[in-house]
Short mmCIF file of N, CA and C and ligand atoms in Angstrom, two decimals:
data_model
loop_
_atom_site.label_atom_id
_atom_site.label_comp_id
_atom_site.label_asym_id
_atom_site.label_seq_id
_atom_site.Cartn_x
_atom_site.Cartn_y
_atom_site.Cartn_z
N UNK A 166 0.82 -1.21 0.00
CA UNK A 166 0.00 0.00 0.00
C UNK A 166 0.86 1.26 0.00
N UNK A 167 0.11 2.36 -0.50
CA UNK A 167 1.24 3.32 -0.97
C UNK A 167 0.83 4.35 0.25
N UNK A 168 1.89 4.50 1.07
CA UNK A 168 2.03 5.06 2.33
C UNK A 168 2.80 7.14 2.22
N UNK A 169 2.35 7.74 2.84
CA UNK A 169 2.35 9.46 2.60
C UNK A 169 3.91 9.48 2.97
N UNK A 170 4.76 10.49 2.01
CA UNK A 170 6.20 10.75 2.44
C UNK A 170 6.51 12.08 2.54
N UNK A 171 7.41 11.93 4.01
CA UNK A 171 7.21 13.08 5.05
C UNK A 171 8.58 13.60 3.94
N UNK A 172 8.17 15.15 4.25
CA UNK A 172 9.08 16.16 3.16
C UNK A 172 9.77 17.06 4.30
N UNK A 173 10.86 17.86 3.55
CA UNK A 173 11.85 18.49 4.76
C UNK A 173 10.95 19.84 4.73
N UNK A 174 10.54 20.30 6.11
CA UNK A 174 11.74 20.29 7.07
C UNK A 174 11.22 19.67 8.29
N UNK A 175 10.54 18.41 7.66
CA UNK A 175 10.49 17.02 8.83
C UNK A 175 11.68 16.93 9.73
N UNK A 176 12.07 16.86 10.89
CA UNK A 176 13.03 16.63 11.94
C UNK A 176 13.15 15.04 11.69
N UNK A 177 12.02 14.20 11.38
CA UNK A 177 12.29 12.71 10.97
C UNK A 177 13.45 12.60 10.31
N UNK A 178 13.56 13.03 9.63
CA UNK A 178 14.49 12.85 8.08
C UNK A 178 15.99 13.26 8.52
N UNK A 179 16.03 13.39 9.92
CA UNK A 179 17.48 13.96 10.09
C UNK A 179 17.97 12.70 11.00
N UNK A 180 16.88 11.31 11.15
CA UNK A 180 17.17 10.95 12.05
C UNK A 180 17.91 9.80 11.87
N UNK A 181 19.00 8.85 12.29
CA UNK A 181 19.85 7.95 12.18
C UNK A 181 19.12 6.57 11.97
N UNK A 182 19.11 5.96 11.16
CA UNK A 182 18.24 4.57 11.06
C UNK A 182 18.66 3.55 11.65
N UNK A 183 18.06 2.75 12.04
CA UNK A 183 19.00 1.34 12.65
C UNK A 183 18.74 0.18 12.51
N UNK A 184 19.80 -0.77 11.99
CA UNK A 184 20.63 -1.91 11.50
C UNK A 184 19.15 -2.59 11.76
N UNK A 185 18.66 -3.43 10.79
CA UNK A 185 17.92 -4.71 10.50
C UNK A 185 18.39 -6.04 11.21
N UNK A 186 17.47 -6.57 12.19
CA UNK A 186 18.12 -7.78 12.60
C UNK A 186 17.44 -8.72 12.37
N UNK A 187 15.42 -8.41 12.08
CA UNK A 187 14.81 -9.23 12.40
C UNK A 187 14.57 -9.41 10.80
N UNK A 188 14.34 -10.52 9.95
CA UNK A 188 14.27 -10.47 8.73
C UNK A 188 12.73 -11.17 8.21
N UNK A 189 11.44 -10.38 9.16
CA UNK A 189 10.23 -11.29 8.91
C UNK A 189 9.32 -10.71 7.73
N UNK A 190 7.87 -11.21 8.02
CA UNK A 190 7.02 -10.68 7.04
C UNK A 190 6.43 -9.20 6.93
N UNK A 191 6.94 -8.62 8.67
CA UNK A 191 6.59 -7.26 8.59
C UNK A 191 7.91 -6.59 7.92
N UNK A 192 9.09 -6.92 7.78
CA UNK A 192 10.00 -6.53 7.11
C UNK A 192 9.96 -6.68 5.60
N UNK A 193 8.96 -7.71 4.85
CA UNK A 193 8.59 -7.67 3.45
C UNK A 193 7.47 -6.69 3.35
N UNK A 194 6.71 -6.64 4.33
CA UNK A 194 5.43 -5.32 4.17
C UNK A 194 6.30 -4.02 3.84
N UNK A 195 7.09 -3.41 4.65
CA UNK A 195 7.77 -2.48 4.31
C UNK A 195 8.04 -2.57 3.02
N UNK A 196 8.84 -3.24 2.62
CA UNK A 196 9.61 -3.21 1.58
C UNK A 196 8.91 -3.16 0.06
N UNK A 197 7.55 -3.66 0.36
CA UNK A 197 6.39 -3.96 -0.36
C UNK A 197 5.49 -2.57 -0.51
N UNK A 198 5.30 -2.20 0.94
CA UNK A 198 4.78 -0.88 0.97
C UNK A 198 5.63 0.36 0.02
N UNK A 199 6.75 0.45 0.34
CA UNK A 199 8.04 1.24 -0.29
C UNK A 199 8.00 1.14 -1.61
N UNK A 200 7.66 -0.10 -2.38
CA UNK A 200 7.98 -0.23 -3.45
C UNK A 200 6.38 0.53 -4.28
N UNK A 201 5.61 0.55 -3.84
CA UNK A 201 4.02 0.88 -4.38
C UNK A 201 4.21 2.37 -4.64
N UNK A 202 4.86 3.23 -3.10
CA UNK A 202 5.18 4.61 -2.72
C UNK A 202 5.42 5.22 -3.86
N UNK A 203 7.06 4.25 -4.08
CA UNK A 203 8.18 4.92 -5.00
C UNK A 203 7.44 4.57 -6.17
N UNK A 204 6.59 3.63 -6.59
CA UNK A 204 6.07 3.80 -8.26
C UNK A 204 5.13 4.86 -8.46
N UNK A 205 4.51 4.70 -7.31
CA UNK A 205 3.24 6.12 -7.71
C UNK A 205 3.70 7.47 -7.42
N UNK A 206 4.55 7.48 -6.67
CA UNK A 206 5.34 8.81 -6.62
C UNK A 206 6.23 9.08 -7.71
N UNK A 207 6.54 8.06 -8.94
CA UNK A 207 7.37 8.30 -9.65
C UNK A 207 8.95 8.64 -9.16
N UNK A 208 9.21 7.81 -8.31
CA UNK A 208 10.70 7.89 -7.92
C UNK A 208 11.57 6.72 -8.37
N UNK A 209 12.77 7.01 -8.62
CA UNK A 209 13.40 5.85 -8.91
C UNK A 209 13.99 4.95 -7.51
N UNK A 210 14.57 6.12 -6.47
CA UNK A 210 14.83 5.40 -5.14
C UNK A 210 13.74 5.98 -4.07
N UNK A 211 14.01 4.90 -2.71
CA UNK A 211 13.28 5.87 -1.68
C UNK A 211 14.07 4.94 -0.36
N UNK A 212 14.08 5.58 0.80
CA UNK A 212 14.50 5.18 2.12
C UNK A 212 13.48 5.02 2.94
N UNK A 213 13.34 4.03 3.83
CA UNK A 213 12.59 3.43 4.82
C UNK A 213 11.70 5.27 5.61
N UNK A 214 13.24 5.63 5.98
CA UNK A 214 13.22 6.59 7.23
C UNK A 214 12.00 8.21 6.14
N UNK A 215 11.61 8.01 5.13
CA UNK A 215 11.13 9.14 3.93
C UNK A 215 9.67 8.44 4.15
N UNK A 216 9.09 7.38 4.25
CA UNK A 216 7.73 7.06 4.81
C UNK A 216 8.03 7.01 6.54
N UNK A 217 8.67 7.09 7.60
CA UNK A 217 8.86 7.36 8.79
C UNK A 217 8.86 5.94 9.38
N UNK A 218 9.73 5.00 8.82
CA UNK A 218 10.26 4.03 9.66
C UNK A 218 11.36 3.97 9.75
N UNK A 219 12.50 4.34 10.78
CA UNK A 219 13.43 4.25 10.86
C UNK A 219 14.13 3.18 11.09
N UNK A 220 14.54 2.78 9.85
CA UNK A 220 15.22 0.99 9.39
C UNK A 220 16.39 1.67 8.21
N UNK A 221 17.73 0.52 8.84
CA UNK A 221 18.18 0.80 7.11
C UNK A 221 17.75 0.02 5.97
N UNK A 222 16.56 0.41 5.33
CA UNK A 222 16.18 -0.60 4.30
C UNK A 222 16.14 0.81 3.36
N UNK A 223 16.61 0.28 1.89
CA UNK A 223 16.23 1.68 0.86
C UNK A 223 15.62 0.60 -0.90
N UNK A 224 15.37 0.94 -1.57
CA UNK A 224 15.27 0.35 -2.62
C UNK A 224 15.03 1.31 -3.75
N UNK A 225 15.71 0.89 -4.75
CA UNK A 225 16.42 1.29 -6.16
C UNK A 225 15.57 0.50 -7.12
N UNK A 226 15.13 1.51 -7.81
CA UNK A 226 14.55 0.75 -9.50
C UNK A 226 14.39 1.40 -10.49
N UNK A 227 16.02 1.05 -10.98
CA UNK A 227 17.01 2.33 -11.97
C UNK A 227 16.25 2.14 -13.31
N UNK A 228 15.90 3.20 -14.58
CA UNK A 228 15.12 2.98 -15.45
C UNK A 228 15.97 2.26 -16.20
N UNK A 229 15.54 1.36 -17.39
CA UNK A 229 16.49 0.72 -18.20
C UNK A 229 16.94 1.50 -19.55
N UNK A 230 17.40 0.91 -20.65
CA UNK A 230 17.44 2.35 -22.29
C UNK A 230 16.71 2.77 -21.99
N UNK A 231 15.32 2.45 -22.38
CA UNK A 231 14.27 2.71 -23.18
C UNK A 231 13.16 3.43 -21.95
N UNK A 232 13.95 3.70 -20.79
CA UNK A 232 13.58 4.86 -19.74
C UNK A 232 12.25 3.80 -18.88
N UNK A 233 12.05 2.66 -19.11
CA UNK A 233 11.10 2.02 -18.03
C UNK A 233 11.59 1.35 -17.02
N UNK A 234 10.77 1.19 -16.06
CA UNK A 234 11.69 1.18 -14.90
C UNK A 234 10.08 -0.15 -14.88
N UNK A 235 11.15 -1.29 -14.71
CA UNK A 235 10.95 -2.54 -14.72
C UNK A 235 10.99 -3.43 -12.82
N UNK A 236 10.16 -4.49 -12.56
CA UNK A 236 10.31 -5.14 -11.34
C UNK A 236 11.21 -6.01 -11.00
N UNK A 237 12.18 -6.11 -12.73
CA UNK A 237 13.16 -6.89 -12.64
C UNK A 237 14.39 -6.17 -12.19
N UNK A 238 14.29 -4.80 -12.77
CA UNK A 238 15.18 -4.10 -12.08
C UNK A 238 15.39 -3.49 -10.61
N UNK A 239 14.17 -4.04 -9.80
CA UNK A 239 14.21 -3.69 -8.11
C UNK A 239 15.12 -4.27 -7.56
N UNK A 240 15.87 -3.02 -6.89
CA UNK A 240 17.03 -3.07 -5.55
C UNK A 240 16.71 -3.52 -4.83
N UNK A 241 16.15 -4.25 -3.65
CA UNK A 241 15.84 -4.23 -2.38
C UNK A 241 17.18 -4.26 -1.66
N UNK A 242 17.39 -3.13 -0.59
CA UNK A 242 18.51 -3.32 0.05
C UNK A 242 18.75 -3.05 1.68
N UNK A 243 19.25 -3.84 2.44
CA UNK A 243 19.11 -3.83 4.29
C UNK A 243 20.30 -3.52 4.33
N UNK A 244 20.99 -3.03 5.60
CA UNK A 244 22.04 -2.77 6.23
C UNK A 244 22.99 -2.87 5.14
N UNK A 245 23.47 -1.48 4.41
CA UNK A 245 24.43 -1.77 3.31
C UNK A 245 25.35 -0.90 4.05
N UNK A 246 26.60 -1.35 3.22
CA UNK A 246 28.09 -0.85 3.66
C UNK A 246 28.81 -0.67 2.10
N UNK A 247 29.35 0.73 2.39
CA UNK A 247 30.22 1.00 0.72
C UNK A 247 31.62 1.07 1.27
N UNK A 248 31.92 0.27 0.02
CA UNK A 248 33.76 0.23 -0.15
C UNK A 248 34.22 0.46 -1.39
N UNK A 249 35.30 0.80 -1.23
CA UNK A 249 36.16 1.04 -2.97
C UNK A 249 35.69 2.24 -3.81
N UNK A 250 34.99 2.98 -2.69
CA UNK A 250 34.87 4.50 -3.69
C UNK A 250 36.08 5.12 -4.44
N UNK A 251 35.05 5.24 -5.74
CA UNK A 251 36.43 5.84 -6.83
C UNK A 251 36.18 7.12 -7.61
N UNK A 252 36.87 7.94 -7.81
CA UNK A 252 36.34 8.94 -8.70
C UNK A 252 35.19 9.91 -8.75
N UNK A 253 34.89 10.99 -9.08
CA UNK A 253 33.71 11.82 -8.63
C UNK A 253 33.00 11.94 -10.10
N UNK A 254 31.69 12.10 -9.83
CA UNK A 254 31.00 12.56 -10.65
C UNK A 254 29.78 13.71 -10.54
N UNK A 255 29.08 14.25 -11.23
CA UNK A 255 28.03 15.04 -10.46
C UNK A 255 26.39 14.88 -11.82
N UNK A 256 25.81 14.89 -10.66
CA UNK A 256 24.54 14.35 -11.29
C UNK A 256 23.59 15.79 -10.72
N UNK A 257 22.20 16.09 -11.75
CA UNK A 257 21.53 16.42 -11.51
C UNK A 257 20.08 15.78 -10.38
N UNK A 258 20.21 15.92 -8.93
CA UNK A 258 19.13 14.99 -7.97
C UNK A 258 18.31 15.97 -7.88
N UNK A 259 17.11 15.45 -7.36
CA UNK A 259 16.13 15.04 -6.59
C UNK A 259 15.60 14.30 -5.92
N UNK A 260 14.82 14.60 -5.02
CA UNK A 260 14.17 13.93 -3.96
C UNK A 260 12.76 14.18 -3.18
N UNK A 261 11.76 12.87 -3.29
CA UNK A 261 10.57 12.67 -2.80
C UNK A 261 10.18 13.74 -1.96
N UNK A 262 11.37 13.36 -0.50
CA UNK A 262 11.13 14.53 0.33
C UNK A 262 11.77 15.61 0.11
N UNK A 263 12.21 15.93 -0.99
CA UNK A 263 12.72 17.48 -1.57
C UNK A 263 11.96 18.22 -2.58
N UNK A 264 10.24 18.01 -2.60
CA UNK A 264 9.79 17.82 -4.11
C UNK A 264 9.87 19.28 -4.76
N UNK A 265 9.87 19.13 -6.00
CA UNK A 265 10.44 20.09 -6.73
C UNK A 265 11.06 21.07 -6.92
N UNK A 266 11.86 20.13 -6.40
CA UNK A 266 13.88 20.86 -6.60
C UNK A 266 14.54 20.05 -6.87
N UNK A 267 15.95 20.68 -7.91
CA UNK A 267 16.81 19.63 -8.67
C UNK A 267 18.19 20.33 -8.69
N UNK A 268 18.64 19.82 -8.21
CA UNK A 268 20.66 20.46 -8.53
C UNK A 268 21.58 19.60 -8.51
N UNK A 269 22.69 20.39 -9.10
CA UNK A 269 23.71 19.26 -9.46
C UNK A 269 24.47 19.20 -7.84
N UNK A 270 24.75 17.99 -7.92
CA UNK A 270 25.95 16.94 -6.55
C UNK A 270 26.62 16.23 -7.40
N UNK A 271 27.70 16.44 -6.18
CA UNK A 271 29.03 15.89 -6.74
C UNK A 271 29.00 14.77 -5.48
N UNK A 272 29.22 13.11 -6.14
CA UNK A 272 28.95 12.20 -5.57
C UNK A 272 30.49 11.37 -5.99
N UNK A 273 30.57 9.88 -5.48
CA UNK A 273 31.75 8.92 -6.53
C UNK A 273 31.38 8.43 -7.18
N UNK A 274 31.98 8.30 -8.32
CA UNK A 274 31.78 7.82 -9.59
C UNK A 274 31.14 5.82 -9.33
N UNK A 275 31.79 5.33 -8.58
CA UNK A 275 32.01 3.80 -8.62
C UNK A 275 32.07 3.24 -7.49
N UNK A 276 31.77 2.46 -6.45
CA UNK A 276 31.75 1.78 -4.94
C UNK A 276 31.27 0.34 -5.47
N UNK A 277 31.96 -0.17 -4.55
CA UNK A 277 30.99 -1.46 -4.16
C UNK A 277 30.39 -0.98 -3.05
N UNK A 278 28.87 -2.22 -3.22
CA UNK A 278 27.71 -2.46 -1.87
C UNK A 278 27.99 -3.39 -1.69
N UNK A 279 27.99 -3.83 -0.57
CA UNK A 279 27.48 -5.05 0.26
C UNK A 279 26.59 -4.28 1.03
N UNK A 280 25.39 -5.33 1.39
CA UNK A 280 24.22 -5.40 1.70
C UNK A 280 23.37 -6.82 1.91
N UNK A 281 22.58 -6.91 2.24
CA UNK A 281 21.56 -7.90 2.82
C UNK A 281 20.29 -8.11 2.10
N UNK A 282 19.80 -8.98 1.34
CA UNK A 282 18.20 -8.47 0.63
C UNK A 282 17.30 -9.15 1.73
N UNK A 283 15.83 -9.10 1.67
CA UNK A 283 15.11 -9.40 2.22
C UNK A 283 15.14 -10.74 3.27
N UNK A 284 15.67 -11.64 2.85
CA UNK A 284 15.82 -12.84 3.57
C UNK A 284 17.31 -13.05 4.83
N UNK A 285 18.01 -11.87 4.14
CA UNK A 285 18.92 -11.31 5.09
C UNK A 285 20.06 -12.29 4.54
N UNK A 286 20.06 -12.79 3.14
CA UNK A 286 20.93 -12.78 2.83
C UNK A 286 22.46 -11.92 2.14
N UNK A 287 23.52 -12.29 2.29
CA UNK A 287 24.67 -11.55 2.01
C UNK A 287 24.31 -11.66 0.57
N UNK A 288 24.86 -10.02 0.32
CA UNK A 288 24.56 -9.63 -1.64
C UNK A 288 26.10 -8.71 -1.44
N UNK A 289 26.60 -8.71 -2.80
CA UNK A 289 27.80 -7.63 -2.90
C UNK A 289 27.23 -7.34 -4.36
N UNK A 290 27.77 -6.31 -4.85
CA UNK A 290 27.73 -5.76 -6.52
C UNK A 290 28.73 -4.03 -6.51
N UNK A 291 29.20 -4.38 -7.70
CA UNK A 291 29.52 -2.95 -8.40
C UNK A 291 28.74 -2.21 -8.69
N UNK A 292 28.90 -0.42 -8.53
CA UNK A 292 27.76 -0.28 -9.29
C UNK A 292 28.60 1.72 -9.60
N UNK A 293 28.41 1.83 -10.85
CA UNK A 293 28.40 3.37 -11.60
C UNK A 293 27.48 3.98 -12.22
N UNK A 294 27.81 5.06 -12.83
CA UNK A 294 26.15 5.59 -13.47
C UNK A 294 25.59 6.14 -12.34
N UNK A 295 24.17 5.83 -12.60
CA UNK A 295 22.86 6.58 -12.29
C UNK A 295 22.90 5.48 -10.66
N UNK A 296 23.26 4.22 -10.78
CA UNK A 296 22.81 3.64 -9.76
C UNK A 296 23.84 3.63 -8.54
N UNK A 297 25.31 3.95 -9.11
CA UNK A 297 26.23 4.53 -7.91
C UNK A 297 25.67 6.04 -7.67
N UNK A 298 25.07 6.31 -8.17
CA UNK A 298 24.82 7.83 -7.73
C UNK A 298 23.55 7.66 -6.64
N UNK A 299 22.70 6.88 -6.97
CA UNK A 299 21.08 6.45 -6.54
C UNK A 299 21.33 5.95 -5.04
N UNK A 300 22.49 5.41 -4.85
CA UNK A 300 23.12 4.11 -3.38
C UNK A 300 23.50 5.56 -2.48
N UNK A 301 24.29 6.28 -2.95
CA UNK A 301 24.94 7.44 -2.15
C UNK A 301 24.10 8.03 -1.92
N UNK A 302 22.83 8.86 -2.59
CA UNK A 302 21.86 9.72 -2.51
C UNK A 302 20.65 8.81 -1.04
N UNK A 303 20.33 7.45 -1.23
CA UNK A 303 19.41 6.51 -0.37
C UNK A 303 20.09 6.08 0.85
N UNK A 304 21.90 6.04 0.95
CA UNK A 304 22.62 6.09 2.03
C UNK A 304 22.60 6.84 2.73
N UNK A 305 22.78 8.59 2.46
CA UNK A 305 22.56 9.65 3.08
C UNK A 305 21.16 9.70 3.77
N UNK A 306 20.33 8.75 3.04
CA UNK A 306 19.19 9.04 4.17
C UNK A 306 18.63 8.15 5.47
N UNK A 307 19.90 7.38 5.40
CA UNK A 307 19.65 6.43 6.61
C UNK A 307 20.77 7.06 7.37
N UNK A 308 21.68 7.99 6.96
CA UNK A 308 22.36 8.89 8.18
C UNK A 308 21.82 10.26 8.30
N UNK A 309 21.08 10.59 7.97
CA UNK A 309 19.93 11.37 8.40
C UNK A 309 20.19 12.90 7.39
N UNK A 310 20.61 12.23 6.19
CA UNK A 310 21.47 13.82 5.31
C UNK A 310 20.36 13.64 4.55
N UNK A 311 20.21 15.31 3.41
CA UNK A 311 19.76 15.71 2.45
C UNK A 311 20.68 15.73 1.59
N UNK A 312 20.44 15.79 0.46
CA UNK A 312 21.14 16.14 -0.45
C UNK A 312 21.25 17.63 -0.32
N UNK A 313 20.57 18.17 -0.15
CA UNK A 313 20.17 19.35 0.10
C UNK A 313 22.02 20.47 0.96
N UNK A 314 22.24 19.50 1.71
CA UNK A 314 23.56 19.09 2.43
C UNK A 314 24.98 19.55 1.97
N UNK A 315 24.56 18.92 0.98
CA UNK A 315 25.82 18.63 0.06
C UNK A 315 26.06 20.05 -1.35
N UNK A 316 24.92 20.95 -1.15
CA UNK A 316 24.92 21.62 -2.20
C UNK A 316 26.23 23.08 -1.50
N UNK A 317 26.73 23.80 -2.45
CA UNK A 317 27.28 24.84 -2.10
C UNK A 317 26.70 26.15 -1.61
N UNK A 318 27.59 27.06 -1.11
CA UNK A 318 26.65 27.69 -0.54
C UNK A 318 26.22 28.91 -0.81
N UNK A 319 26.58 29.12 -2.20
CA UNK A 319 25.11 30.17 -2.77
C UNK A 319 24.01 29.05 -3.23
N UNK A 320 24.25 28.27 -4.34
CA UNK A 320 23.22 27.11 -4.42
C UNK A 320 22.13 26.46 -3.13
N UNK A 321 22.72 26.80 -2.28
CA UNK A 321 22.28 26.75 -0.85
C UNK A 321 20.98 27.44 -0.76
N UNK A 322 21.83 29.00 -0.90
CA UNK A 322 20.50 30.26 -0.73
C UNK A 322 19.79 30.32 -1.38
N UNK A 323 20.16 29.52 -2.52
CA UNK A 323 18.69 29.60 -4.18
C UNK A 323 17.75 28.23 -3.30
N UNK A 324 18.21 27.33 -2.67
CA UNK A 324 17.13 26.51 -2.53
C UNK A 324 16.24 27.10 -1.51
N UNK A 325 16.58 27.71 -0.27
CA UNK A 325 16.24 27.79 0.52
C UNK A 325 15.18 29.00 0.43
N UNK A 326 15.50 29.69 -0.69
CA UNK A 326 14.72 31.45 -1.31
C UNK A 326 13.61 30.58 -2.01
N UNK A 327 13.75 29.38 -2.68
CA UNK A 327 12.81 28.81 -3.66
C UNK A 327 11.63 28.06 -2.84
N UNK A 328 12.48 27.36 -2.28
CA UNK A 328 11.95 26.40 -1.16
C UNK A 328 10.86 26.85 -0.21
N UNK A 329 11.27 28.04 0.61
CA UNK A 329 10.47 29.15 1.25
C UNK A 329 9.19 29.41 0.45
N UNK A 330 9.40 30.15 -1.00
CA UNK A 330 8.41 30.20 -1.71
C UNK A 330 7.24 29.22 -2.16
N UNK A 331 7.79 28.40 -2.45
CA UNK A 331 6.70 26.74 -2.53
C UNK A 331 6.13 26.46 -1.32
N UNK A 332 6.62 26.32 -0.50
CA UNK A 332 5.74 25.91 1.25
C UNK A 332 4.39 26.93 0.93
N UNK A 333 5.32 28.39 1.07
CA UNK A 333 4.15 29.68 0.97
C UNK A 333 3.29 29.25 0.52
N UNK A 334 3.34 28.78 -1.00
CA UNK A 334 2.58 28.64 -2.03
C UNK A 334 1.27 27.73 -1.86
N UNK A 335 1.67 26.27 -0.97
CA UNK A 335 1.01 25.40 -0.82
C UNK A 335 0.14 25.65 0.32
N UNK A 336 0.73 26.25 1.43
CA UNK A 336 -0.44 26.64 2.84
C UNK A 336 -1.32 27.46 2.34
N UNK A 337 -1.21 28.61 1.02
CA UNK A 337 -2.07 29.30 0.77
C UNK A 337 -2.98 28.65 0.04
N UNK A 338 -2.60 27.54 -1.07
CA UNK A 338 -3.72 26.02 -1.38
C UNK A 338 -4.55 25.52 -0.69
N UNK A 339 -4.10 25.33 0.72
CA UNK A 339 -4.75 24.38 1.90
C UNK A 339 -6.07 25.44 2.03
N UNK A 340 -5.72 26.69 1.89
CA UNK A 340 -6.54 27.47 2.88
C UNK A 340 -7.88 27.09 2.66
C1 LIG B 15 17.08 9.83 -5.53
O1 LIG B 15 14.98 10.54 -6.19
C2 LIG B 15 17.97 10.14 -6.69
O2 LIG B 15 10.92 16.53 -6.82
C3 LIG B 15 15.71 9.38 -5.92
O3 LIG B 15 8.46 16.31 -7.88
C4 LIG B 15 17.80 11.29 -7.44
O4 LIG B 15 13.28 9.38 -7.02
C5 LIG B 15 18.98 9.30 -7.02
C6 LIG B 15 10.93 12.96 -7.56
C7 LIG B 15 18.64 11.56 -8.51
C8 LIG B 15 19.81 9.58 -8.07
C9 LIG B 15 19.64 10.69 -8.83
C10 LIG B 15 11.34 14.21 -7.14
C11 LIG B 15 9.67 12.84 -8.10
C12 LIG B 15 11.76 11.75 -7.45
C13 LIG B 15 10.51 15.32 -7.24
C14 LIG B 15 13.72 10.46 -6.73
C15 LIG B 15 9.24 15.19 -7.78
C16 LIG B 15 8.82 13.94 -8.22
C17 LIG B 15 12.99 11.72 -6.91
CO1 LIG B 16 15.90 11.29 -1.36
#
């Protein structure tokens, strides 16, 4: 079921997630729930702690050529750890709980994951592109970062001048 995702400047979203031990069926609900979120929200990733369960679980479902984003291509990923970062790159992000805003980050080009999938088995993989960029961006949110974070700091003041403006925009919607 596709569950509401809390947007900044949620205090949730700053908060530290913690390590997966128990590997049951309420741990496939999540993951199940997450996955419904991120299709109808049109996201390619999303983090546990962005619907307000604080778990490290995140999942990835990078588009393929031809820009569809397939169930064969779902990440599911628990307690991951990166090694062998190489090289920088910078991508244009966004994020669920950042909605509509986009700037360039400078991320690494290349890492390995190790990680855990659902059954809590051990997984390792390479990964560059869009989906080493996607692991770093869904990592940061189980240590409680924005991308938002990482931007410089006039880019900073454009989000925060823009950002301001959209909230405005929307409480005056509600009214
Ligand atoms: C994280 O982000 C990411 O503002 C996933 O109105 C982003 O799925 C990883 C989205 C870039 C790598 C590169 C954002 C959808 C989706 C919005 C997303 C919006 C609608 C963001
Ligand atoms: Co995000």
């Amino acid at each position: 079921m596709k569950k509401p995702v809390i947007v900044y400047p949620d205090k949730r979203l700053k908060s530290v997630s913690k390590e997966v031990t128990v590997f049951d069926a309420a741990l496939h609900q999540l993951l199940d729930d997450m996955y419904d979120t991120m299709m109808e929200s049109n996201g390619i990733g999303l983090a546990a702690i962005q619907i307000a369960v604080s778990k490290r679980v995140l999942i990835l479902c990078i588009p393929d050529e031809e820009g569809e984003q397939t169930h064969d291509n779902l990440l599911e990923v628990i307690n991951p750890k990166l090694s062998n970062q190489q090289g920088t790159t910078v991508y244009q992000e966004g994020c669920l709980s950042v909605p509509n805003f986009y700037e360039d980050v400078e991320r690494y080009e290349k890492l390995t994951l190790n990680y855990q999938d659902r059954h809590g088995n051990e997984k390792s993989l390479e990964a560059d592109g869009l989906l080493s960029v996607a692991v770093q961006h869904e990592i940061d949110h189980l240590d409680g970062k924005l991308f938002i974070e990482k931007l410089s700091y006039i880019r900073r003041k454009k989000f925060d001048k823009e950002y301001k403006k959209l909230l405005k925009a929307k409480k005056k919607e509600a009214l």
